[in-house]
Coordinates of C-alpha atoms in Angstrom, one line a residue:
Chain A
M481 CA 0.0 0.0 0.0
K482 CA 1.1 3.6 -0.4
K483 CA 3.4 5.1 2.2
L484 CA 1.6 6.4 5.3
K485 CA 2.4 9.0 7.9
R486 CA 2.3 8.0 11.5
S487 CA -1.3 9.2 11.9
G488 CA -2.4 7.0 9.1
R489 CA -0.3 4.1 10.3
L490 CA -1.8 4.3 13.8
V491 CA -5.4 4.0 12.4
D492 CA -4.5 1.1 10.0
M493 CA -2.4 -0.8 12.7
T494 CA -5.1 -0.4 15.3
N495 CA -7.7 -1.9 13.0
F496 CA -5.2 -4.7 11.9
M497 CA -4.5 -5.6 15.6
L498 CA -8.2 -5.7 16.6
Q499 CA -8.9 -7.9 13.6
N500 CA -6.1 -10.3 14.5
P501 CA -6.1 -11.1 18.2
H502 CA -3.6 -13.6 19.5
K503 CA -1.7 -13.5 16.2
L504 CA 2.0 -12.8 16.2
I505 CA 2.8 -10.1 13.6
S506 CA 6.4 -9.4 12.7
L507 CA 7.6 -5.8 12.7
T508 CA 8.8 -6.6 9.1
H509 CA 5.2 -7.0 8.1
F510 CA 4.3 -3.5 9.2
S511 CA 7.5 -1.9 8.0
E512 CA 7.0 -3.4 4.5
R513 CA 3.3 -2.6 4.5
Y514 CA 4.0 1.1 5.3
Q515 CA 7.5 1.4 3.8
S516 CA 8.7 2.7 7.2
A517 CA 11.7 2.0 9.4
K518 CA 11.2 -0.6 12.1
S519 CA 12.1 2.1 14.6
S520 CA 9.1 4.2 13.6
I521 CA 6.9 1.1 13.7
S522 CA 8.1 0.3 17.3
E523 CA 7.2 3.9 18.3
D524 CA 3.7 3.4 16.7
L525 CA 3.3 0.2 18.7
A526 CA 4.3 1.9 21.9
I527 CA 1.5 4.5 21.4
I528 CA -1.1 1.7 20.6
K529 CA 0.1 -0.3 23.6
E530 CA -0.5 2.6 25.9
I531 CA -4.0 3.3 24.7
F532 CA -5.0 -0.4 24.5
E533 CA -3.8 -1.0 28.1
G534 CA -5.2 2.3 29.4
Q535 CA -8.6 1.6 27.9
S536 CA -8.7 -2.0 28.9
I537 CA -8.9 -3.1 25.3
G538 CA -6.2 -5.6 25.9
S539 CA -2.4 -5.8 26.1
L540 CA 0.1 -5.6 23.3
L541 CA 2.8 -8.2 23.8
T542 CA 6.2 -7.6 22.1
I543 CA 8.4 -10.6 21.4
P544 CA 12.0 -9.6 20.7
G545 CA 14.3 -11.3 18.3
A546 CA 14.3 -12.3 14.6
S547 CA 11.2 -14.6 15.0
G548 CA 9.6 -12.0 17.2
G549 CA 6.9 -9.4 16.6
V550 CA 3.9 -8.1 18.3
K551 CA 0.7 -9.7 19.6
Y552 CA -2.6 -8.2 20.6
I553 CA -4.2 -10.1 23.5
P554 CA -7.8 -9.1 24.4
M555 CA -7.9 -8.5 28.2
V556 CA -10.3 -7.0 30.8
N557 CA -9.2 -5.5 34.0
K558 CA -11.2 -5.8 37.3
K559 CA -12.9 -2.5 36.9
E560 CA -14.0 -3.1 33.3
A561 CA -15.2 -6.6 34.1
E562 CA -17.2 -5.4 37.2
K563 CA -18.9 -2.8 35.1
I564 CA -20.0 -5.2 32.3
I565 CA -21.1 -7.9 34.8
S566 CA -23.1 -5.6 37.1
S567 CA -25.0 -4.1 34.1
L568 CA -25.7 -7.7 32.9
C569 CA -27.0 -8.6 36.4
T570 CA -29.3 -5.6 36.4
T571 CA -30.6 -6.6 33.0
L572 CA -31.1 -10.2 34.1
A573 CA -33.1 -9.1 37.2
V574 CA -35.9 -7.5 35.2
S575 CA -38.9 -9.4 36.4
D576 CA -40.8 -9.7 33.1
R577 CA -38.4 -12.3 31.8
I578 CA -39.9 -14.9 34.2
L579 CA -41.5 -17.7 32.1
P580 CA -43.9 -20.5 33.3
G581 CA -41.9 -23.1 35.2
G582 CA -39.5 -20.5 36.5
Y583 CA -37.4 -20.3 33.3
L584 CA -36.0 -17.0 32.2
Y585 CA -36.4 -15.4 28.8
M586 CA -32.9 -14.6 27.8
M587 CA -33.0 -14.1 24.0
D588 CA -33.0 -10.3 24.4
I589 CA -29.5 -10.7 25.9
L590 CA -28.4 -13.7 23.8
G591 CA -29.8 -12.0 20.7
S592 CA -27.6 -9.0 21.1
P593 CA -24.3 -9.3 19.2
K594 CA -23.0 -6.3 21.2
L595 CA -23.6 -8.0 24.6
M596 CA -22.3 -11.3 23.3
N597 CA -19.1 -9.6 22.3
E598 CA -18.7 -8.1 25.7
V599 CA -19.2 -11.5 27.4
G600 CA -16.8 -13.1 24.8
R601 CA -14.2 -10.5 25.7
L602 CA -14.6 -11.4 29.4
F603 CA -14.0 -15.1 28.9
A604 CA -11.2 -14.5 26.3
G605 CA -9.5 -12.2 28.7
F606 CA -9.9 -14.7 31.6
F607 CA -8.3 -17.5 29.5
A608 CA -5.8 -15.3 27.7
N609 CA -2.8 -17.1 29.3
H610 CA -4.0 -20.6 28.6
K611 CA -3.2 -22.6 25.5
I612 CA -6.7 -23.1 23.9
D613 CA -7.2 -24.8 20.5
A614 CA -11.0 -24.8 20.2
I615 CA -14.2 -23.7 21.8
M616 CA -17.0 -26.2 22.4
T617 CA -20.6 -25.4 22.9
V618 CA -24.0 -27.1 22.5
A619 CA -26.7 -25.9 20.2
T620 CA -28.5 -23.5 20.4
K621 CA -28.2 -20.7 22.9
G622 CA -24.5 -21.2 23.7
I623 CA -23.5 -20.6 20.1
P624 CA -23.4 -16.7 20.1
I625 CA -21.2 -16.7 23.3
A626 CA -18.9 -19.4 21.9
Y627 CA -18.3 -17.5 18.7
A628 CA -17.5 -14.3 20.5
V629 CA -15.0 -16.1 22.7
G630 CA -13.6 -17.8 19.6
H631 CA -13.2 -14.5 17.8
Y632 CA -11.2 -12.9 20.7
L633 CA -9.0 -16.1 21.2
D634 CA -8.7 -16.7 17.4
V635 CA -9.8 -20.3 17.6
P636 CA -12.5 -22.4 15.9
V637 CA -15.8 -23.4 17.4
S638 CA -17.2 -26.9 17.6
I639 CA -21.0 -27.1 18.0
V640 CA -22.5 -30.2 19.8
R641 CA -25.9 -31.2 18.5
R642 CA -28.8 -32.7 20.4
D643 CA -31.0 -33.2 17.4
H644 CA -30.6 -35.8 14.6
R645 CA -31.2 -33.7 11.5
V646 CA -27.5 -33.6 11.0
T647 CA -25.5 -33.6 7.8
E648 CA -22.0 -33.4 9.1
G649 CA -20.7 -36.9 8.3
S650 CA -19.7 -39.4 10.9
M651 CA -20.6 -38.2 14.4
V652 CA -19.5 -39.3 17.8
S653 CA -22.4 -39.6 20.2
I654 CA -22.8 -40.1 23.9
N655 CA -25.8 -40.4 26.3
Y656 CA -26.0 -38.1 29.2
V657 CA -28.4 -37.5 32.0
S658 CA -29.9 -34.0 32.2
G659 CA -29.1 -33.1 35.8
S660 CA -32.3 -31.2 36.3
S661 CA -34.9 -33.4 34.5
K662 CA -32.9 -36.6 35.1
R663 CA -33.9 -37.7 31.6
I664 CA -31.4 -39.7 29.4
Q665 CA -30.5 -37.7 26.3
T666 CA -28.0 -37.9 23.4
M667 CA -25.5 -35.4 22.2
S668 CA -23.3 -35.7 19.1
L669 CA -20.3 -34.0 17.6
A670 CA -19.0 -34.3 14.1
R671 CA -15.8 -36.5 14.1
R672 CA -14.1 -33.9 11.8
S673 CA -15.0 -30.9 13.9
L674 CA -12.4 -31.4 16.6
E675 CA -8.8 -32.7 16.5
A676 CA -7.7 -35.5 18.8
G677 CA -5.8 -34.1 21.8
A678 CA -7.1 -30.6 21.4
N679 CA -7.2 -28.2 24.4
V680 CA -10.8 -27.1 24.6
L681 CA -12.8 -24.4 26.4
I682 CA -16.4 -25.3 27.0
I683 CA -18.9 -22.4 26.8
D684 CA -22.6 -22.4 27.5
D685 CA -25.3 -19.9 28.3
F686 CA -26.9 -21.5 31.3
M687 CA -25.9 -24.2 33.9
K688 CA -28.3 -25.7 36.4
A689 CA -27.1 -29.0 37.7
G690 CA -24.5 -29.2 35.0
G691 CA -25.7 -32.3 33.2
T692 CA -25.1 -30.8 29.7
V693 CA -21.6 -29.6 30.5
R694 CA -20.9 -33.0 32.1
G695 CA -22.0 -34.5 28.8
M696 CA -19.7 -32.3 26.8
M697 CA -16.8 -33.3 29.1
D698 CA -17.6 -37.0 28.4
L699 CA -17.8 -36.3 24.7
L700 CA -14.4 -34.6 24.8
E701 CA -13.0 -37.8 26.3
E702 CA -14.1 -39.6 23.2
F703 CA -11.9 -37.2 21.2
Q704 CA -9.0 -37.6 23.7
A705 CA -9.4 -33.8 24.1
N706 CA -8.5 -31.9 27.2
V707 CA -10.9 -29.6 29.1
I708 CA -9.0 -26.4 29.8
G709 CA -11.9 -24.6 31.3
I710 CA -15.7 -24.2 31.5
G711 CA -17.4 -20.8 31.2
V712 CA -21.1 -20.2 31.6
L713 CA -23.0 -16.9 31.3
V714 CA -25.6 -17.8 34.1
E715 CA -25.4 -20.5 36.7
S716 CA -28.6 -21.3 38.7
E717 CA -28.2 -21.8 42.4
E718 CA -31.3 -24.0 42.6
A719 CA -29.4 -27.2 41.8
E720 CA -29.0 -29.2 45.0
E721 CA -25.9 -31.1 43.8
R722 CA -23.7 -30.1 40.8
L723 CA -22.3 -32.5 38.3
V724 CA -19.5 -30.0 37.6
D725 CA -17.3 -28.2 40.1
D726 CA -14.7 -26.3 38.2
Y727 CA -16.3 -23.6 36.2
I728 CA -16.4 -19.8 35.7
S729 CA -19.8 -18.0 35.8
I730 CA -20.6 -14.4 34.9
A731 CA -23.8 -14.2 36.8
R732 CA -25.5 -16.4 39.5
L733 CA -29.3 -16.8 39.6
D734 CA -30.1 -17.0 43.3
K735 CA -33.9 -17.3 43.3
V736 CA -36.7 -17.0 40.8
D737 CA -40.0 -16.2 42.7
V738 CA -42.6 -16.9 40.0
K739 CA -45.5 -15.9 42.2
G740 CA -43.9 -12.7 43.6
K741 CA -42.4 -12.0 40.1
E742 CA -39.0 -11.5 41.6
I743 CA -35.6 -12.5 40.3
S744 CA -32.5 -12.2 42.4
V745 CA -29.3 -12.2 40.5
E746 CA -25.7 -11.8 41.7
P747 CA -22.4 -11.7 40.0
G748 CA -20.9 -15.1 39.5
N749 CA -17.4 -16.3 40.5
F750 CA -15.8 -14.6 37.5
I751 CA -14.3 -11.5 39.3
R752 CA -13.0 -13.5 42.2
L753 CA -11.3 -16.1 40.0
L754 CA -10.0 -13.4 37.6
K755 CA -7.7 -12.2 40.4
T756 CA -5.9 -15.5 40.5
E757 CA -5.7 -15.6 36.6
L758 CA -4.2 -12.2 35.8
K759 CA -1.0 -10.5 36.9
E760 CA -1.7 -7.9 39.5
D761 CA -0.9 -5.0 37.2
V762 CA -3.3 -6.1 34.5
Y763 CA -6.0 -7.0 37.1
E764 CA -5.8 -3.7 38.9
S765 CA -4.9 -1.5 35.9
S766 CA -7.3 1.4 36.1
T767 CA -9.5 2.1 33.1
N768 CA -9.4 5.8 32.2
E769 CA -12.8 7.4 32.1
Chain B
M28 CA -10.2 10.2 30.5
K29 CA -6.9 12.0 30.6
K30 CA -6.1 14.4 27.8
L31 CA -4.7 12.7 24.8
K32 CA -2.4 13.8 21.9
R33 CA -3.6 13.2 18.4
S34 CA -1.7 10.0 18.1
G35 CA -3.5 8.6 21.2
R36 CA -6.9 9.9 20.0
L37 CA -6.5 8.2 16.7
V38 CA -6.0 4.8 18.3
D39 CA -8.8 5.2 20.8
M40 CA -11.3 6.7 18.2
T41 CA -10.5 3.9 15.7
N42 CA -11.2 1.3 18.3
F43 CA -14.4 3.1 19.3
M44 CA -15.6 3.4 15.8
L45 CA -15.0 -0.2 15.0
Q46 CA -16.9 -1.3 18.2
N47 CA -19.8 0.9 17.3
P48 CA -20.8 0.4 13.6
H49 CA -23.9 2.3 12.3
K50 CA -24.0 4.4 15.5
L51 CA -24.2 8.2 15.3
I52 CA -21.5 9.6 17.6
S53 CA -21.6 13.4 18.2
L54 CA -18.3 15.3 17.9
T55 CA -19.1 16.6 21.4
H56 CA -18.7 13.1 22.7
F57 CA -15.2 12.9 21.4
S58 CA -14.2 16.5 22.3
E59 CA -15.3 15.9 25.9
R60 CA -13.8 12.5 26.0
Y61 CA -10.4 13.9 25.0
Q62 CA -10.8 17.5 26.2
S63 CA -9.9 18.6 22.7
A64 CA -11.4 21.2 20.4
K65 CA -14.0 20.0 17.9
S66 CA -11.8 21.3 15.1
S67 CA -9.0 18.9 16.1
I68 CA -11.6 16.0 16.4
S69 CA -12.7 16.8 12.8
E70 CA -9.1 16.6 11.6
D71 CA -8.7 13.3 13.4
L72 CA -11.9 12.0 11.8
A73 CA -10.6 13.1 8.3
I74 CA -7.5 10.9 8.8
I75 CA -9.6 7.9 10.0
K76 CA -12.0 8.4 7.1
E77 CA -9.1 8.3 4.6
I78 CA -7.7 5.0 6.0
F79 CA -11.1 3.3 6.5
E80 CA -12.1 4.0 2.9
G81 CA -8.7 3.4 1.4
Q82 CA -8.5 0.0 3.1
S83 CA -12.1 -0.9 2.4
I84 CA -12.8 -1.1 6.2
G85 CA -15.9 1.0 5.6
S86 CA -17.0 4.6 5.2
L87 CA -17.1 7.3 7.7
L88 CA -20.3 9.4 7.3
T89 CA -20.3 12.8 8.8
I90 CA -23.7 14.4 9.5
P91 CA -23.4 18.2 10.0
G92 CA -25.5 20.3 12.3
A93 CA -26.3 20.3 16.1
S94 CA -27.8 16.8 16.0
G95 CA -25.1 15.6 13.7
G96 CA -21.9 13.7 14.3
V97 CA -20.0 10.8 12.7
K98 CA -21.1 7.3 11.8
Y99 CA -18.9 4.3 10.8
I100 CA -20.6 2.2 8.1
P101 CA -18.9 -1.2 7.4
M102 CA -18.5 -1.5 3.6
V103 CA -16.7 -3.6 1.1
N104 CA -15.7 -2.5 -2.4
K105 CA -15.8 -4.8 -5.4
K106 CA -12.1 -5.7 -5.2
E107 CA -12.2 -6.7 -1.5
A108 CA -15.5 -8.7 -2.0
E109 CA -14.1 -10.6 -5.0
K110 CA -11.0 -11.5 -3.0
I111 CA -13.0 -12.8 0.0
I112 CA -15.5 -14.7 -2.2
S113 CA -12.9 -16.4 -4.5
S114 CA -10.9 -17.7 -1.6
L115 CA -14.2 -19.0 -0.1
C116 CA -15.0 -20.8 -3.4
T117 CA -11.6 -22.4 -3.4
T118 CA -12.1 -23.6 0.1
L119 CA -15.5 -24.9 -0.7
A120 CA -14.3 -26.8 -3.8
V121 CA -11.9 -29.1 -1.7
S122 CA -13.3 -32.5 -2.6
D123 CA -12.9 -34.2 0.8
R124 CA -15.9 -32.3 2.1
I125 CA -18.3 -34.4 0.1
L126 CA -20.5 -36.4 2.4
P127 CA -22.8 -39.4 1.7
G128 CA -25.9 -38.2 -0.2
G129 CA -23.9 -35.4 -1.8
Y130 CA -24.0 -33.1 1.2
L131 CA -21.0 -31.0 1.9
Y132 CA -19.2 -30.8 5.3
M133 CA -19.0 -27.1 6.0
M134 CA -18.3 -26.8 9.7
D135 CA -14.6 -26.0 9.0
I136 CA -15.9 -22.9 7.4
L137 CA -18.9 -22.2 9.6
G138 CA -16.8 -23.0 12.7
S139 CA -14.3 -20.2 12.0
P140 CA -15.2 -16.9 13.7
K141 CA -12.7 -15.2 11.4
L142 CA -14.4 -16.4 8.1
M143 CA -17.8 -15.7 9.6
N144 CA -16.8 -12.1 10.3
E145 CA -15.7 -11.7 6.7
V146 CA -19.0 -13.1 5.4
G147 CA -20.8 -10.9 7.9
R148 CA -19.0 -7.9 6.6
L149 CA -20.0 -8.7 3.0
F150 CA -23.7 -8.9 3.8
A151 CA -23.6 -5.9 6.2
G152 CA -21.8 -3.9 3.5
F153 CA -24.4 -5.0 0.9
F154 CA -27.3 -3.9 3.0
A155 CA -25.6 -0.9 4.5
N156 CA -28.0 1.6 2.9
H157 CA -31.2 -0.3 3.9
K158 CA -33.1 0.3 7.1
I159 CA -32.8 -3.0 8.9
D160 CA -34.1 -3.7 12.5
A161 CA -33.2 -7.3 13.0
I162 CA -31.5 -10.4 11.5
M163 CA -33.5 -13.6 11.3
T164 CA -31.9 -17.1 10.9
V165 CA -32.8 -20.7 11.6
A166 CA -30.9 -22.9 14.1
T167 CA -28.2 -24.1 13.8
K168 CA -25.8 -23.5 11.1
G169 CA -27.1 -20.0 10.1
I170 CA -26.4 -18.6 13.5
P171 CA -22.7 -17.7 13.2
I172 CA -23.3 -15.8 10.0
A173 CA -26.4 -14.1 11.4
Y174 CA -24.5 -12.8 14.4
A175 CA -21.6 -11.5 12.3
V176 CA -24.0 -9.6 10.1
G177 CA -25.9 -8.4 13.2
H178 CA -22.6 -7.1 14.7
Y179 CA -21.7 -5.1 11.6
L180 CA -25.2 -3.7 11.3
D181 CA -25.6 -3.2 15.0
V182 CA -29.0 -5.0 15.1
P183 CA -30.3 -8.0 17.2
V184 CA -30.6 -11.6 15.9
S185 CA -33.8 -13.6 16.1
I186 CA -33.3 -17.4 16.0
V187 CA -36.0 -19.6 14.5
R188 CA -36.1 -23.1 16.1
R189 CA -37.1 -26.4 14.5
D190 CA -37.0 -28.4 17.7
H191 CA -39.4 -28.3 20.6
R192 CA -37.0 -28.2 23.5
V193 CA -37.7 -24.5 23.8
T194 CA -38.0 -22.3 26.9
E195 CA -38.6 -19.0 25.3
G196 CA -42.2 -18.3 26.4
S197 CA -45.1 -18.1 23.9
M198 CA -43.9 -19.1 20.4
V199 CA -45.4 -18.4 17.0
S200 CA -45.2 -21.6 14.9
I201 CA -45.8 -22.3 11.2
N202 CA -45.7 -25.5 9.0
Y203 CA -43.6 -25.4 6.0
V204 CA -42.6 -27.8 3.2
S205 CA -38.9 -28.5 2.9
G206 CA -38.4 -27.9 -0.8
S207 CA -35.9 -30.7 -1.3
S208 CA -37.4 -33.5 0.9
K209 CA -41.0 -32.3 0.4
R210 CA -41.6 -33.2 4.1
I211 CA -43.9 -31.1 6.2
Q212 CA -42.0 -29.5 9.1
T213 CA -42.6 -26.9 11.8
M214 CA -40.6 -23.8 12.7
S215 CA -41.2 -21.5 15.6
L216 CA -40.0 -18.1 16.8
A217 CA -40.5 -16.7 20.3
R218 CA -43.2 -14.0 20.3
R219 CA -41.0 -11.6 22.2
S220 CA -37.9 -12.0 20.0
L221 CA -39.2 -9.8 17.2
E222 CA -41.2 -6.6 17.2
A223 CA -44.3 -6.3 15.0
G224 CA -43.5 -4.3 11.8
A225 CA -39.8 -4.9 12.0
N226 CA -37.6 -4.7 8.9
V227 CA -35.8 -8.0 8.8
L228 CA -32.8 -9.4 6.9
I229 CA -33.0 -13.2 6.6
I230 CA -29.7 -15.0 6.7
D231 CA -28.9 -18.7 6.2
D232 CA -25.9 -20.9 5.5
F233 CA -27.3 -23.0 2.7
M234 CA -30.3 -22.8 0.2
K235 CA -31.4 -25.6 -2.0
A236 CA -35.0 -25.3 -3.1
G237 CA -35.5 -22.5 -0.6
G238 CA -38.2 -24.2 1.6
T239 CA -36.6 -23.1 4.8
V240 CA -36.2 -19.5 3.7
R241 CA -39.8 -19.6 2.4
G242 CA -40.9 -20.8 5.8
M243 CA -39.1 -17.9 7.5
M244 CA -40.8 -15.5 5.2
D245 CA -44.2 -16.9 6.1
L246 CA -43.2 -16.8 9.8
L247 CA -42.4 -13.1 9.4
E248 CA -45.8 -12.4 8.0
E249 CA -47.2 -13.7 11.3
F250 CA -45.2 -10.9 13.0
Q251 CA -46.3 -8.3 10.4
A252 CA -42.6 -7.9 9.7
N253 CA -41.1 -6.9 6.4
V254 CA -38.5 -8.9 4.5
I255 CA -35.8 -6.5 3.5
G256 CA -33.5 -9.0 2.0
I257 CA -32.3 -12.6 2.0
G258 CA -28.6 -13.6 2.2
V259 CA -27.3 -17.1 1.9
L260 CA -23.7 -18.3 2.1
V261 CA -24.1 -21.1 -0.4
E262 CA -26.9 -21.8 -2.9
S263 CA -27.2 -25.1 -4.6
E264 CA -28.0 -25.2 -8.3
E265 CA -29.5 -28.7 -8.2
A266 CA -32.9 -27.3 -7.2
E267 CA -35.2 -27.7 -10.3
E268 CA -37.6 -25.0 -9.1
R269 CA -36.9 -22.4 -6.3
L270 CA -39.5 -21.3 -3.8
V271 CA -37.6 -18.0 -3.4
D272 CA -36.5 -15.7 -6.1
D273 CA -35.0 -12.6 -4.6
Y274 CA -31.9 -13.5 -2.6
I275 CA -28.2 -12.8 -2.5
S276 CA -25.7 -15.6 -2.5
I277 CA -21.9 -15.6 -1.8
A278 CA -21.2 -18.9 -3.6
R279 CA -23.1 -21.2 -5.9
L280 CA -22.7 -24.9 -5.8
D281 CA -23.0 -26.1 -9.4
K282 CA -22.4 -29.8 -9.1
V283 CA -21.3 -32.3 -6.6
D284 CA -20.0 -35.5 -8.2
V285 CA -20.0 -38.0 -5.4
K286 CA -18.5 -40.8 -7.5
G287 CA -15.8 -38.6 -9.2
K288 CA -15.3 -36.8 -5.9
E289 CA -15.5 -33.4 -7.6
I290 CA -17.2 -30.2 -6.4
S291 CA -17.7 -27.3 -8.8
V292 CA -18.3 -24.0 -7.0
E293 CA -18.7 -20.6 -8.5
P294 CA -19.2 -17.1 -7.0
G295 CA -22.9 -16.4 -6.3
N296 CA -24.8 -13.3 -7.5
F297 CA -23.3 -11.1 -4.7
I298 CA -20.8 -9.2 -6.8
R299 CA -23.2 -8.6 -9.7
L300 CA -25.9 -7.3 -7.3
L301 CA -23.4 -5.3 -5.2
K302 CA -22.9 -3.0 -8.2
T303 CA -26.5 -2.0 -8.2
E304 CA -26.5 -1.5 -4.4
L305 CA -23.4 0.7 -3.9
K306 CA -22.5 4.1 -5.3
E307 CA -20.0 3.8 -8.1
D308 CA -17.2 5.4 -6.1
V309 CA -17.6 3.0 -3.1
Y310 CA -18.0 0.0 -5.4
E311 CA -14.9 0.8 -7.5
S312 CA -12.8 2.4 -4.8
S313 CA -9.4 0.6 -5.0
T314 CA -8.1 -1.2 -2.0
N315 CA -4.5 -0.2 -1.4
E316 CA -2.2 -3.2 -1.2

């Protein structure tokens, strides 16, 4: 492309970084793209790094050496995460989403690409320092969250199906017991959609007793894949005994009072666990307002 | 936030614009955010506009006047669209994706958030000048494309379901005839998930005879909603007669030779129709390489 001044480079590089999270980009790539000296590129990157980290967009990792370069890693600090999560809890607590049977209508939240991206950024930031090869979710409602996480971690998404109208070639199926309804059910994943030995992050929208997540874990064993983590948007406290222990939740549904039309929602364990995941400086880094 | 120099403003504004497509942002917002004069903000925006349009990221629309401001509109020019589409066709033509029955395995494409974003940007750019309130798709495989389009158009996604394991409150259901299998089927959409009179863009991953899309159109009538457009990733030419005429396709599947293990794929009607949608200067604007 034609030679650009610093101002133009900053705009183009910012866009390029945001479109390519977790990708190592060599300084040579940029210096050739803009026909500029690597020294100027490094100065550009220092400016971008300062803004990205100051605004809790993410951190810019610079790897020195011939094989080195720069990598944009989506991140959230404590303050930013708390802001997103508390506004989500407020939205979740709106009483008119109570459905017969104490279910909650959530498509207004799950149907918003903007909200899904925020949730995706939370999980991607949380697992930024883990080696993850793929996201796994189960159709249907987990899919939007899974793709948002997959985008920010730059990894593919594997979609587990519960129906049988499937045209994905040979499938691996397992039976599982839905923890809440105690019914035996089947879930399947296309053989080709996940490599053996992959490191997988399980994502879902809602977890009650955890039967579905448990099923996905069993399914992953069939692929000799490893569960790196489990992230759910909402966990329900009603479950007397969980089939899954080690998971991250954005929000916790304490009680749904169908008669009194009241929903009590609290932040999940995300913030508490984030502290143990992130380096102190990233965790506490203050977002400029 | 603390006062920023132009270099810092450009990085922060670029990120802000990219996160908020189709949103009108007042110059006041920026001048207060950075404690800078509107004149400097206007200069910043001129720089961003030049890069966004030069790199086919989109166009930056400036609305003058008190109620005015700036709006980032994701766009693709002809050259960029052709690049994305031809590489998609090449990927689609890889013979080992042929499944029994002549179906194609597509989860490697549909499972990639990056590819889905590119496809989403194509459709969002195509419909950039239409008033669209919501995206509608049918579970499962259309969902990732629908959310990518929804992100770039900044509108919510409504997911039509074919199963009955649904906890979304009162549903509107219709019967439809799958064009290829000629079987009667049912699809449902949560009453709350779409407002009456909404202008809707229908998105799906694959269209053969068009029975599913036809069904979604009938379902939209139940909501007194308007179909603004129909976008499919892949259309199959095998269908002897289509139930849908007016649609946009990224790729066209001409022939799947199961015995000879050959797939012939061609670009769909997207590029041809794009010319009639975009102003000449946007359509032809050359992407700097």
